[in-house]
Amino acid sequence: MPPRRIRAPARPVNIELDGRTIVADADASIASALVGAGELLLARSPKFHRPRGPSCMRGGCDGCLMRVDGVPNVMTCQCTPREGAVVEQQNVTLSAKVDLLRATDWFFSKGMNHHEMFAGIPGAQHVMLAFARRISGLGELPDAASPPRPEGVPTIETDVLVVGGGAAGLATAVALRGRGARVVLCDDRHALGGALLAFPRGARVAAADAQGAARGGSVGDVEVDALLARSLEEVERAGVDVRLEATVIGVLEGDDWLFVHPRDGLVRVRARAHVVATGGHDPTPLFEGNDLPGVMSARAAGRLLRDGVLCGERIVVDGDGPHARAFALAARAEGAEVEVLERASVHSVSGLSRVRSVTVHDESGRATRRHCDALVFDGPVAPTFELAVQAGAATRHERFGYVVLADERGRVLPDPNPRDARPSPALFAIGEVAGAALDPTAFAARADALSAAVLEVVGVES
Ligand code: FES
């Protein structure tokens, strides 16, 4: 069964997908609306025209790139719809479902290296190169030139820039404001909440008190929606300068960081201290067919459920993280048939243009097949370390990725071999980017200690 909408949009707007009208929610993403209308196959990959669908719902994969209002390569999971928006599939010849060039994947099943193909054969290599260039690419050029951006790059001056509006970033921004610092909080999505927004409504998340956190264990749980509502209220009451859809893309020089905003373009933030609370990337599932539409992270499936969209009727869940548990519970409550794999692992996923079945191996290596519409995977996230490294942070490779190294108060340890001539002088990290498990209560306790340390560096009177 295709995915379906289980709750009517709170703020309905009409959008158009290849001539068909779809009712979307103005407060949720375009990708959610499309999946809710049964569309999992949103595009084709740039080179082999393999089917693509949303896998992360947070701007971390290429599964939802589409042409929106004549603009190619829009991450439809990251933007909200306007009334009358025109959405088109890209990289397709005919349609995403019946793409003539999907034959490319079959012809070149071992990969297409057009630089070497027919090398040395006069004329043939030239033809091959022209063919490969013709069928590859990310969509077509925009219908119209971009509207002129404001002249120059505006600068915002503040005491502290916090990057990331999840549980760790929100707690940090509030704690800093409570100590009198001016705070700019940037988040690349259209709403604050980060990984909390990847829990279905009504879900609960582990919570450790300070002692529990010190023991490395959880001592209870809290309701995500109540926690989120309280955090947002605190952020507003504290007067944090919140910038949504603001993607921090780089460190210019130690104090100056840049973000890009869809309307304002580039904006420079000059801060005396920086806190990286960028969370983590979804784990990469390692099995054949991991790029088929219908294979998605538990956080993506949870985001869809929060938006009122169920990703399938028969769902296999692989992994035992908090998002997988919360998703399985909520999806069952909505009537889906959900199997959570225990003592078995996914070997491969099959289907032509979306998931149709999953082959799993049990502990003895015996293979069995499950027919299903979706495979939802979960596991430890890989820290989103890239920005911190640009700013001169030291990292250590652990099993699931590079962890940003910080002392017990959150101050980042400097890279012993920095590539940047002038690393950020006051750099801090908190949350999953620094290797902690998602635990909002523990993050709040840590944010308090971190904000005191930040204030010692920037010298604002508490
Ligand atoms: S980038 Fe949109 S679903 Fe991954």
Coordinates of C-alpha atoms and ligand atoms in Angstrom, one line a residue:
M1 CA 0.0 0.0 0.0
P2 CA 1.3 3.5 -0.7
P3 CA 1.7 5.9 2.2
R4 CA -1.3 7.9 3.2
R5 CA -2.5 10.9 5.1
I6 CA -4.0 10.0 8.5
R7 CA -4.9 13.6 9.6
A8 CA -6.3 16.5 7.6
P9 CA -3.9 19.4 7.2
A10 CA -4.3 22.1 10.0
R11 CA -3.7 24.9 7.4
P12 CA -4.6 23.5 4.0
V13 CA -3.2 24.9 0.8
N14 CA -3.4 23.5 -2.7
I15 CA -0.3 22.7 -4.6
E16 CA 0.2 21.2 -8.1
L17 CA 2.2 18.1 -8.8
D18 CA 2.7 17.5 -12.6
G19 CA -0.9 18.8 -13.2
R20 CA -2.5 17.1 -10.2
T21 CA -3.9 19.1 -7.3
I22 CA -2.7 18.0 -3.8
V23 CA -3.8 19.4 -0.5
A24 CA -0.8 20.3 1.6
D25 CA -0.3 21.7 5.1
A26 CA 1.1 25.3 5.1
D27 CA 3.0 24.4 8.3
A28 CA 4.5 21.2 7.1
S29 CA 6.9 20.5 4.3
I30 CA 6.1 20.0 0.6
A31 CA 7.7 16.5 0.8
S32 CA 5.2 15.5 3.6
A33 CA 2.3 16.6 1.4
L34 CA 3.6 14.6 -1.6
V35 CA 4.2 11.5 0.5
G36 CA 0.7 11.9 2.1
A37 CA -0.8 11.9 -1.4
G38 CA 0.8 8.5 -2.0
E39 CA 3.9 9.8 -3.9
L40 CA 7.1 8.2 -2.6
L41 CA 9.0 8.3 -5.9
L42 CA 9.8 12.0 -6.1
A43 CA 12.7 12.1 -8.6
R44 CA 15.5 10.2 -10.3
S45 CA 19.2 10.1 -9.4
P46 CA 21.4 12.5 -11.5
K47 CA 23.4 9.8 -13.4
F48 CA 21.8 6.4 -13.4
H49 CA 18.2 7.6 -13.1
R50 CA 17.6 5.3 -10.1
P51 CA 14.4 6.0 -8.2
R52 CA 14.6 8.5 -5.4
G53 CA 12.3 9.2 -2.5
P54 CA 12.6 11.0 0.8
S55 CA 14.9 9.2 3.3
C56 CA 15.9 11.8 5.9
M57 CA 13.2 14.6 5.9
R58 CA 15.9 17.0 7.2
G59 CA 18.0 18.1 4.2
G60 CA 20.6 15.4 4.5
C61 CA 20.0 13.2 1.4
D62 CA 19.1 13.9 -2.3
G63 CA 15.8 12.0 -2.2
C64 CA 13.4 14.9 -2.2
L65 CA 15.0 17.3 -4.7
M66 CA 12.3 18.7 -7.1
R67 CA 11.6 21.7 -9.2
V68 CA 9.3 24.1 -7.3
D69 CA 7.9 27.2 -9.1
G70 CA 10.5 26.8 -11.9
V71 CA 13.4 26.5 -9.5
P72 CA 15.4 23.2 -9.7
N73 CA 16.9 21.2 -6.8
V74 CA 14.6 22.5 -4.1
M75 CA 14.9 20.3 -1.0
T76 CA 11.2 19.8 -0.6
C77 CA 11.5 18.4 2.9
Q78 CA 13.0 21.7 4.0
C79 CA 10.4 24.1 2.6
T80 CA 6.8 24.8 3.3
P81 CA 4.2 25.1 0.5
R82 CA 2.4 28.3 -0.6
E83 CA -1.0 28.3 -2.2
G84 CA -0.8 27.4 -5.9
A85 CA 2.9 26.2 -5.8
V86 CA 3.8 24.2 -8.9
V87 CA 6.0 21.1 -8.1
E88 CA 7.6 19.0 -10.8
Q89 CA 9.8 15.9 -10.8
Q90 CA 13.3 16.4 -12.2
N91 CA 16.0 14.3 -13.9
V92 CA 13.2 12.4 -15.7
T93 CA 12.5 11.6 -19.3
L94 CA 8.7 11.2 -19.4
S95 CA 7.9 10.7 -15.7
A96 CA 9.6 9.6 -12.5
K97 CA 7.7 6.3 -12.7
V98 CA 8.2 5.6 -16.4
D99 CA 11.6 7.1 -17.0
L100 CA 13.2 6.0 -20.3
L101 CA 16.7 6.7 -19.1
R102 CA 16.3 4.3 -16.2
A103 CA 17.8 1.8 -18.7
T104 CA 21.1 3.5 -17.9
D105 CA 21.2 1.8 -14.6
W106 CA 20.7 -1.6 -16.2
F107 CA 23.3 -1.0 -19.0
F108 CA 25.9 0.3 -16.6
S109 CA 25.2 -1.9 -13.6
K110 CA 28.9 -1.9 -12.6
G111 CA 29.1 1.9 -12.9
M112 CA 29.7 4.4 -15.7
N113 CA 33.1 6.0 -15.7
H114 CA 32.7 8.0 -18.9
H115 CA 36.3 9.3 -18.6
E116 CA 37.7 5.9 -19.3
M117 CA 35.0 4.3 -21.5
F118 CA 36.2 3.8 -25.0
A119 CA 39.4 5.7 -24.1
G120 CA 41.8 5.9 -27.0
I121 CA 39.2 5.0 -29.6
P122 CA 39.0 8.0 -31.9
G123 CA 35.6 9.6 -31.9
A124 CA 34.0 6.9 -29.6
Q125 CA 35.2 8.4 -26.4
H126 CA 33.9 11.8 -27.5
V127 CA 30.5 10.4 -28.3
M128 CA 30.4 8.6 -24.9
L129 CA 31.3 11.7 -23.1
A130 CA 28.6 13.7 -24.8
F131 CA 26.0 11.0 -24.1
A132 CA 26.9 10.8 -20.4
R133 CA 26.7 14.6 -20.1
R134 CA 23.4 14.6 -21.9
I135 CA 21.7 12.1 -19.6
S136 CA 23.3 13.3 -16.3
G137 CA 22.7 16.4 -14.3
L138 CA 20.6 17.9 -11.6
G139 CA 17.5 19.2 -13.3
E140 CA 17.3 22.1 -15.8
L141 CA 18.1 25.7 -15.4
P142 CA 15.5 27.9 -13.6
D143 CA 12.7 29.4 -15.6
A144 CA 13.7 32.9 -14.6
A145 CA 16.8 34.7 -13.3
S146 CA 16.9 35.0 -9.5
P147 CA 15.5 38.3 -8.2
P148 CA 18.3 40.7 -7.3
R149 CA 19.7 40.2 -3.8
P150 CA 20.3 43.1 -1.4
E151 CA 23.6 44.8 -2.1
G152 CA 26.5 43.8 0.2
V153 CA 26.4 41.4 3.1
P154 CA 24.5 42.7 6.2
T155 CA 26.2 42.1 9.6
I156 CA 24.5 41.1 12.8
E157 CA 26.5 41.8 16.0
T158 CA 25.8 39.7 19.1
D159 CA 27.5 38.1 22.1
V160 CA 26.8 34.5 21.2
L161 CA 25.8 32.7 18.1
V162 CA 24.1 29.3 18.7
V163 CA 23.8 27.0 15.7
G164 CA 21.1 24.4 15.9
G165 CA 17.6 24.8 17.3
G166 CA 17.1 21.3 18.7
A167 CA 16.9 20.4 22.4
A168 CA 20.5 21.3 23.1
G169 CA 20.5 24.6 21.2
L170 CA 17.2 25.7 22.7
A171 CA 18.4 25.0 26.3
T172 CA 21.7 26.8 25.6
A173 CA 20.1 29.9 24.1
V174 CA 17.7 30.2 27.1
A175 CA 20.5 29.7 29.6
L176 CA 22.7 32.3 28.0
R177 CA 19.9 34.8 27.8
G178 CA 19.2 34.1 31.5
R179 CA 22.8 35.2 32.2
G180 CA 22.3 38.5 30.2
A181 CA 24.0 37.6 26.9
R182 CA 22.6 38.7 23.6
V183 CA 22.0 35.5 21.6
V184 CA 21.3 34.8 17.9
L185 CA 20.0 31.3 17.3
C186 CA 20.2 29.9 13.8
D187 CA 18.4 26.8 12.5
D188 CA 18.1 25.6 8.9
R189 CA 14.5 24.4 9.2
H190 CA 11.3 26.3 9.1
A191 CA 10.5 25.4 12.8
L192 CA 12.5 25.0 16.0
G193 CA 12.8 21.6 17.7
G194 CA 15.4 19.6 15.7
A195 CA 15.3 15.9 16.5
L196 CA 12.3 16.5 18.9
L197 CA 10.2 17.2 15.8
A198 CA 11.1 13.7 14.6
F199 CA 9.0 12.1 17.3
P200 CA 5.3 11.4 16.5
R201 CA 2.8 13.4 18.5
G202 CA 2.3 11.9 22.0
A203 CA 5.7 10.2 22.1
R204 CA 7.9 10.2 25.2
V205 CA 11.7 10.6 25.3
A206 CA 14.2 9.4 27.8
A207 CA 15.2 11.9 30.5
A208 CA 18.1 11.7 32.9
D209 CA 18.5 13.9 35.9
A210 CA 22.0 15.2 36.6
Q211 CA 22.9 12.0 38.6
G212 CA 21.4 9.7 36.1
A213 CA 23.3 11.4 33.3
A214 CA 26.5 11.1 35.3
R215 CA 25.8 7.3 35.6
G216 CA 25.2 7.3 31.9
G217 CA 21.7 6.1 32.3
S218 CA 18.2 7.3 31.9
V219 CA 15.9 7.8 35.0
G220 CA 12.6 8.3 33.3
D221 CA 10.9 9.9 30.4
V222 CA 9.1 13.1 29.4
E223 CA 6.4 13.9 26.9
V224 CA 8.0 15.4 23.8
D225 CA 5.2 17.8 22.9
A226 CA 5.0 19.3 26.4
L227 CA 8.8 19.6 26.5
L228 CA 8.9 21.3 23.1
A229 CA 6.0 23.7 24.0
R230 CA 7.8 24.7 27.2
S231 CA 11.2 25.2 25.4
L232 CA 9.6 27.3 22.7
E233 CA 7.8 29.4 25.2
E234 CA 11.1 29.9 27.2
V235 CA 12.9 30.9 24.0
E236 CA 10.3 33.5 23.2
R237 CA 10.1 34.9 26.7
A238 CA 13.8 35.1 27.0
G239 CA 14.0 37.2 23.8
V240 CA 16.4 35.0 21.8
D241 CA 16.9 36.4 18.3
V242 CA 15.7 33.3 16.3
R243 CA 16.6 33.0 12.6
L244 CA 14.8 30.2 10.9
E245 CA 15.7 28.7 7.5
A246 CA 19.1 30.2 8.2
T247 CA 21.7 27.7 7.2
V248 CA 25.1 28.5 8.7
I249 CA 27.5 27.6 5.9
G250 CA 30.9 28.8 7.0
V251 CA 33.4 30.5 9.2
L252 CA 34.8 33.6 7.5
E253 CA 37.4 34.5 10.1
G254 CA 37.3 33.5 13.8
D255 CA 34.5 35.8 14.9
D256 CA 32.5 36.1 11.7
W257 CA 30.3 33.3 10.6
L258 CA 28.0 33.3 7.6
F259 CA 24.5 32.0 7.2
V260 CA 22.3 31.9 4.0
H261 CA 18.6 32.6 4.0
P262 CA 16.2 32.0 1.1
R263 CA 15.0 35.6 1.1
D264 CA 17.9 37.6 2.6
G265 CA 20.8 35.8 0.9
L266 CA 24.1 35.8 2.8
V267 CA 24.2 37.3 6.3
R268 CA 27.3 37.7 8.5
V269 CA 27.0 37.1 12.2
R270 CA 29.8 38.7 14.3
A271 CA 29.8 37.0 17.7
R272 CA 32.2 36.8 20.6
A273 CA 31.5 33.2 21.2
H274 CA 29.9 30.4 19.2
V275 CA 28.0 27.3 20.3
V276 CA 27.7 24.4 17.9
A277 CA 24.5 22.4 18.7
T278 CA 24.2 20.8 15.2
G279 CA 23.0 17.4 16.3
G280 CA 23.7 14.3 14.2
H281 CA 23.2 12.8 10.8
D282 CA 21.1 9.7 10.3
P283 CA 23.1 6.5 10.2
T284 CA 23.7 5.0 6.8
P285 CA 22.0 1.7 6.3
L286 CA 24.4 -0.9 4.9
F287 CA 22.5 -3.3 2.7
E288 CA 21.6 -3.8 -0.9
G289 CA 18.7 -1.6 -2.0
N290 CA 19.3 1.0 0.7
D291 CA 18.4 3.9 -1.7
L292 CA 15.0 2.6 -2.8
P293 CA 12.0 4.9 -2.0
G294 CA 10.4 3.6 1.1
V295 CA 13.7 3.1 2.9
M296 CA 13.8 5.9 5.5
S297 CA 15.3 6.7 8.9
A298 CA 13.1 6.5 12.0
R299 CA 13.5 10.2 12.3
A300 CA 12.1 10.8 8.8
A301 CA 9.2 8.4 9.4
G302 CA 8.5 10.1 12.7
R303 CA 8.6 13.6 11.1
L304 CA 6.1 12.4 8.5
L305 CA 3.8 11.0 11.3
R306 CA 4.0 14.3 13.1
D307 CA 2.8 15.9 9.9
G308 CA -0.1 13.5 9.7
V309 CA 1.4 11.1 7.2
L310 CA 1.9 7.3 7.6
C311 CA 4.7 5.9 5.4
G312 CA 3.1 2.5 4.7
E313 CA 0.6 -0.1 5.9
R314 CA 3.2 -2.9 6.4
I315 CA 6.4 -1.6 7.9
V316 CA 9.6 -3.3 9.0
V317 CA 11.6 -1.5 11.6
D318 CA 15.3 -2.2 12.0
G319 CA 17.0 -0.7 15.0
D320 CA 16.2 0.0 18.6
G321 CA 16.8 3.7 19.1
P322 CA 14.3 6.1 20.7
H323 CA 12.9 7.3 17.4
A324 CA 12.3 3.7 16.2
R325 CA 10.5 2.7 19.4
A326 CA 8.3 5.8 19.3
F327 CA 7.6 5.4 15.6
A328 CA 6.6 1.7 16.0
L329 CA 4.2 2.5 18.8
A330 CA 2.6 5.4 17.0
A331 CA 2.3 3.6 13.6
R332 CA 0.7 0.6 15.3
A333 CA -1.8 2.9 17.0
E334 CA -2.7 4.2 13.5
G335 CA -3.4 0.6 12.4
A336 CA -0.2 -0.2 10.5
E337 CA 1.2 -3.7 10.7
V338 CA 4.7 -3.1 12.2
E339 CA 7.4 -5.7 12.7
V340 CA 10.4 -4.7 14.8
L341 CA 13.3 -6.9 13.9
E342 CA 14.8 -8.7 16.9
R343 CA 17.9 -10.8 16.7
A344 CA 17.8 -10.4 12.9
S345 CA 19.3 -7.9 10.4
V346 CA 18.4 -6.6 7.0
H347 CA 20.3 -8.2 4.2
S348 CA 18.6 -6.5 1.2
V349 CA 15.6 -4.6 0.1
S350 CA 13.8 -5.3 -3.1
G351 CA 11.4 -3.5 -5.4
L352 CA 11.5 -1.8 -8.8
S353 CA 10.6 1.8 -7.9
R354 CA 9.8 1.4 -4.1
V355 CA 10.2 -1.1 -1.3
R356 CA 8.2 -4.3 -1.9
S357 CA 10.0 -6.7 0.3
V358 CA 12.9 -7.0 2.8
T359 CA 15.2 -10.1 3.2
V360 CA 16.4 -10.5 6.7
H361 CA 19.0 -12.9 8.1
D362 CA 18.6 -14.3 11.6
E363 CA 21.4 -15.1 14.0
S364 CA 22.1 -18.4 12.3
G365 CA 22.3 -16.8 8.9
R366 CA 18.9 -18.2 7.7
A367 CA 17.3 -15.8 5.2
T368 CA 13.6 -15.0 5.2
R369 CA 11.6 -12.5 3.2
R370 CA 9.0 -10.0 4.5
H371 CA 6.6 -8.3 2.1
C372 CA 6.3 -4.7 3.2
D373 CA 5.8 -1.0 2.0
A374 CA 8.5 0.6 4.0
L375 CA 11.7 -0.1 5.9
V376 CA 12.4 2.2 8.8
F377 CA 15.9 2.1 10.2
D378 CA 17.4 3.6 13.3
G379 CA 20.7 3.6 15.1
P380 CA 23.3 5.9 16.7
V381 CA 23.6 9.2 14.7
A382 CA 26.9 10.4 13.2
P383 CA 27.7 13.8 14.8
T384 CA 27.3 16.8 12.5
F385 CA 30.8 17.9 13.0
E386 CA 31.6 19.8 9.8
L387 CA 31.0 23.4 10.9
A388 CA 32.9 22.9 14.2
V389 CA 35.9 21.5 12.2
Q390 CA 35.8 24.6 10.0
A391 CA 36.0 26.7 13.2
G392 CA 39.1 24.8 14.4
A393 CA 37.6 22.0 16.5
A394 CA 39.5 18.8 17.3
T395 CA 37.6 15.6 16.6
R396 CA 38.0 11.9 17.3
H397 CA 36.7 9.1 15.1
E398 CA 34.4 6.8 17.0
R399 CA 32.3 3.9 15.7
F400 CA 29.6 6.0 14.1
G401 CA 31.5 9.1 13.1
Y402 CA 33.6 12.1 14.1
V403 CA 32.8 13.4 17.6
V404 CA 33.7 17.1 18.4
L405 CA 35.9 17.1 21.5
A406 CA 35.0 19.4 24.3
D407 CA 36.0 19.7 28.0
E408 CA 33.5 19.1 30.8
R409 CA 32.0 22.6 30.5
G410 CA 31.6 22.3 26.7
R411 CA 34.6 24.3 25.5
V412 CA 35.8 22.8 22.3
L413 CA 39.4 21.5 22.2
P414 CA 41.4 23.1 19.4
D415 CA 42.5 21.1 16.4
P416 CA 46.3 20.4 16.9
N417 CA 46.8 20.7 13.2
P418 CA 44.4 23.5 12.2
R419 CA 43.9 24.3 8.5
D420 CA 42.3 27.7 9.4
A421 CA 44.8 30.4 10.2
R422 CA 42.4 31.9 12.7
P423 CA 40.2 29.4 14.5
S424 CA 37.2 30.7 16.5
P425 CA 38.6 31.9 19.8
A426 CA 35.6 30.9 21.9
L427 CA 34.0 27.8 20.5
F428 CA 31.7 25.5 22.4
A429 CA 29.7 22.3 21.6
I430 CA 26.8 20.6 23.1
G431 CA 24.5 17.7 22.5
E432 CA 24.8 14.9 19.9
V433 CA 27.6 16.7 17.9
A434 CA 29.7 16.3 21.1
G435 CA 28.9 12.6 21.3
A436 CA 26.0 12.7 23.8
A437 CA 22.8 10.7 23.4
L438 CA 19.6 12.6 22.9
D439 CA 18.4 13.5 26.3
P440 CA 16.8 16.9 26.7
T441 CA 16.9 16.9 30.5
A442 CA 20.6 16.1 30.5
F443 CA 21.2 18.8 27.8
A444 CA 19.5 21.4 30.0
A445 CA 21.8 20.7 32.9
R446 CA 24.8 20.8 30.5
A447 CA 23.6 24.0 28.9
D448 CA 23.6 25.7 32.3
A449 CA 27.3 24.8 33.0
L450 CA 28.2 25.7 29.4
S451 CA 26.5 29.1 29.5
A452 CA 28.5 30.0 32.7
A453 CA 31.7 29.0 30.9
V454 CA 30.7 31.1 27.8
L455 CA 30.0 34.1 29.9
E456 CA 33.5 33.8 31.5
V457 CA 35.0 34.0 28.0
V458 CA 32.9 36.8 26.6
G459 CA 32.8 38.8 29.8
V460 CA 29.1 39.7 30.0
E461 CA 28.0 40.4 33.6
S462 CA 25.6 37.7 34.8
Ligands
FES1 S1 17.0 15.9 1.8 FE1 14.9 15.9 1.9 S2 14.4 13.9 2.4 FE2 16.5 13.9 2.6

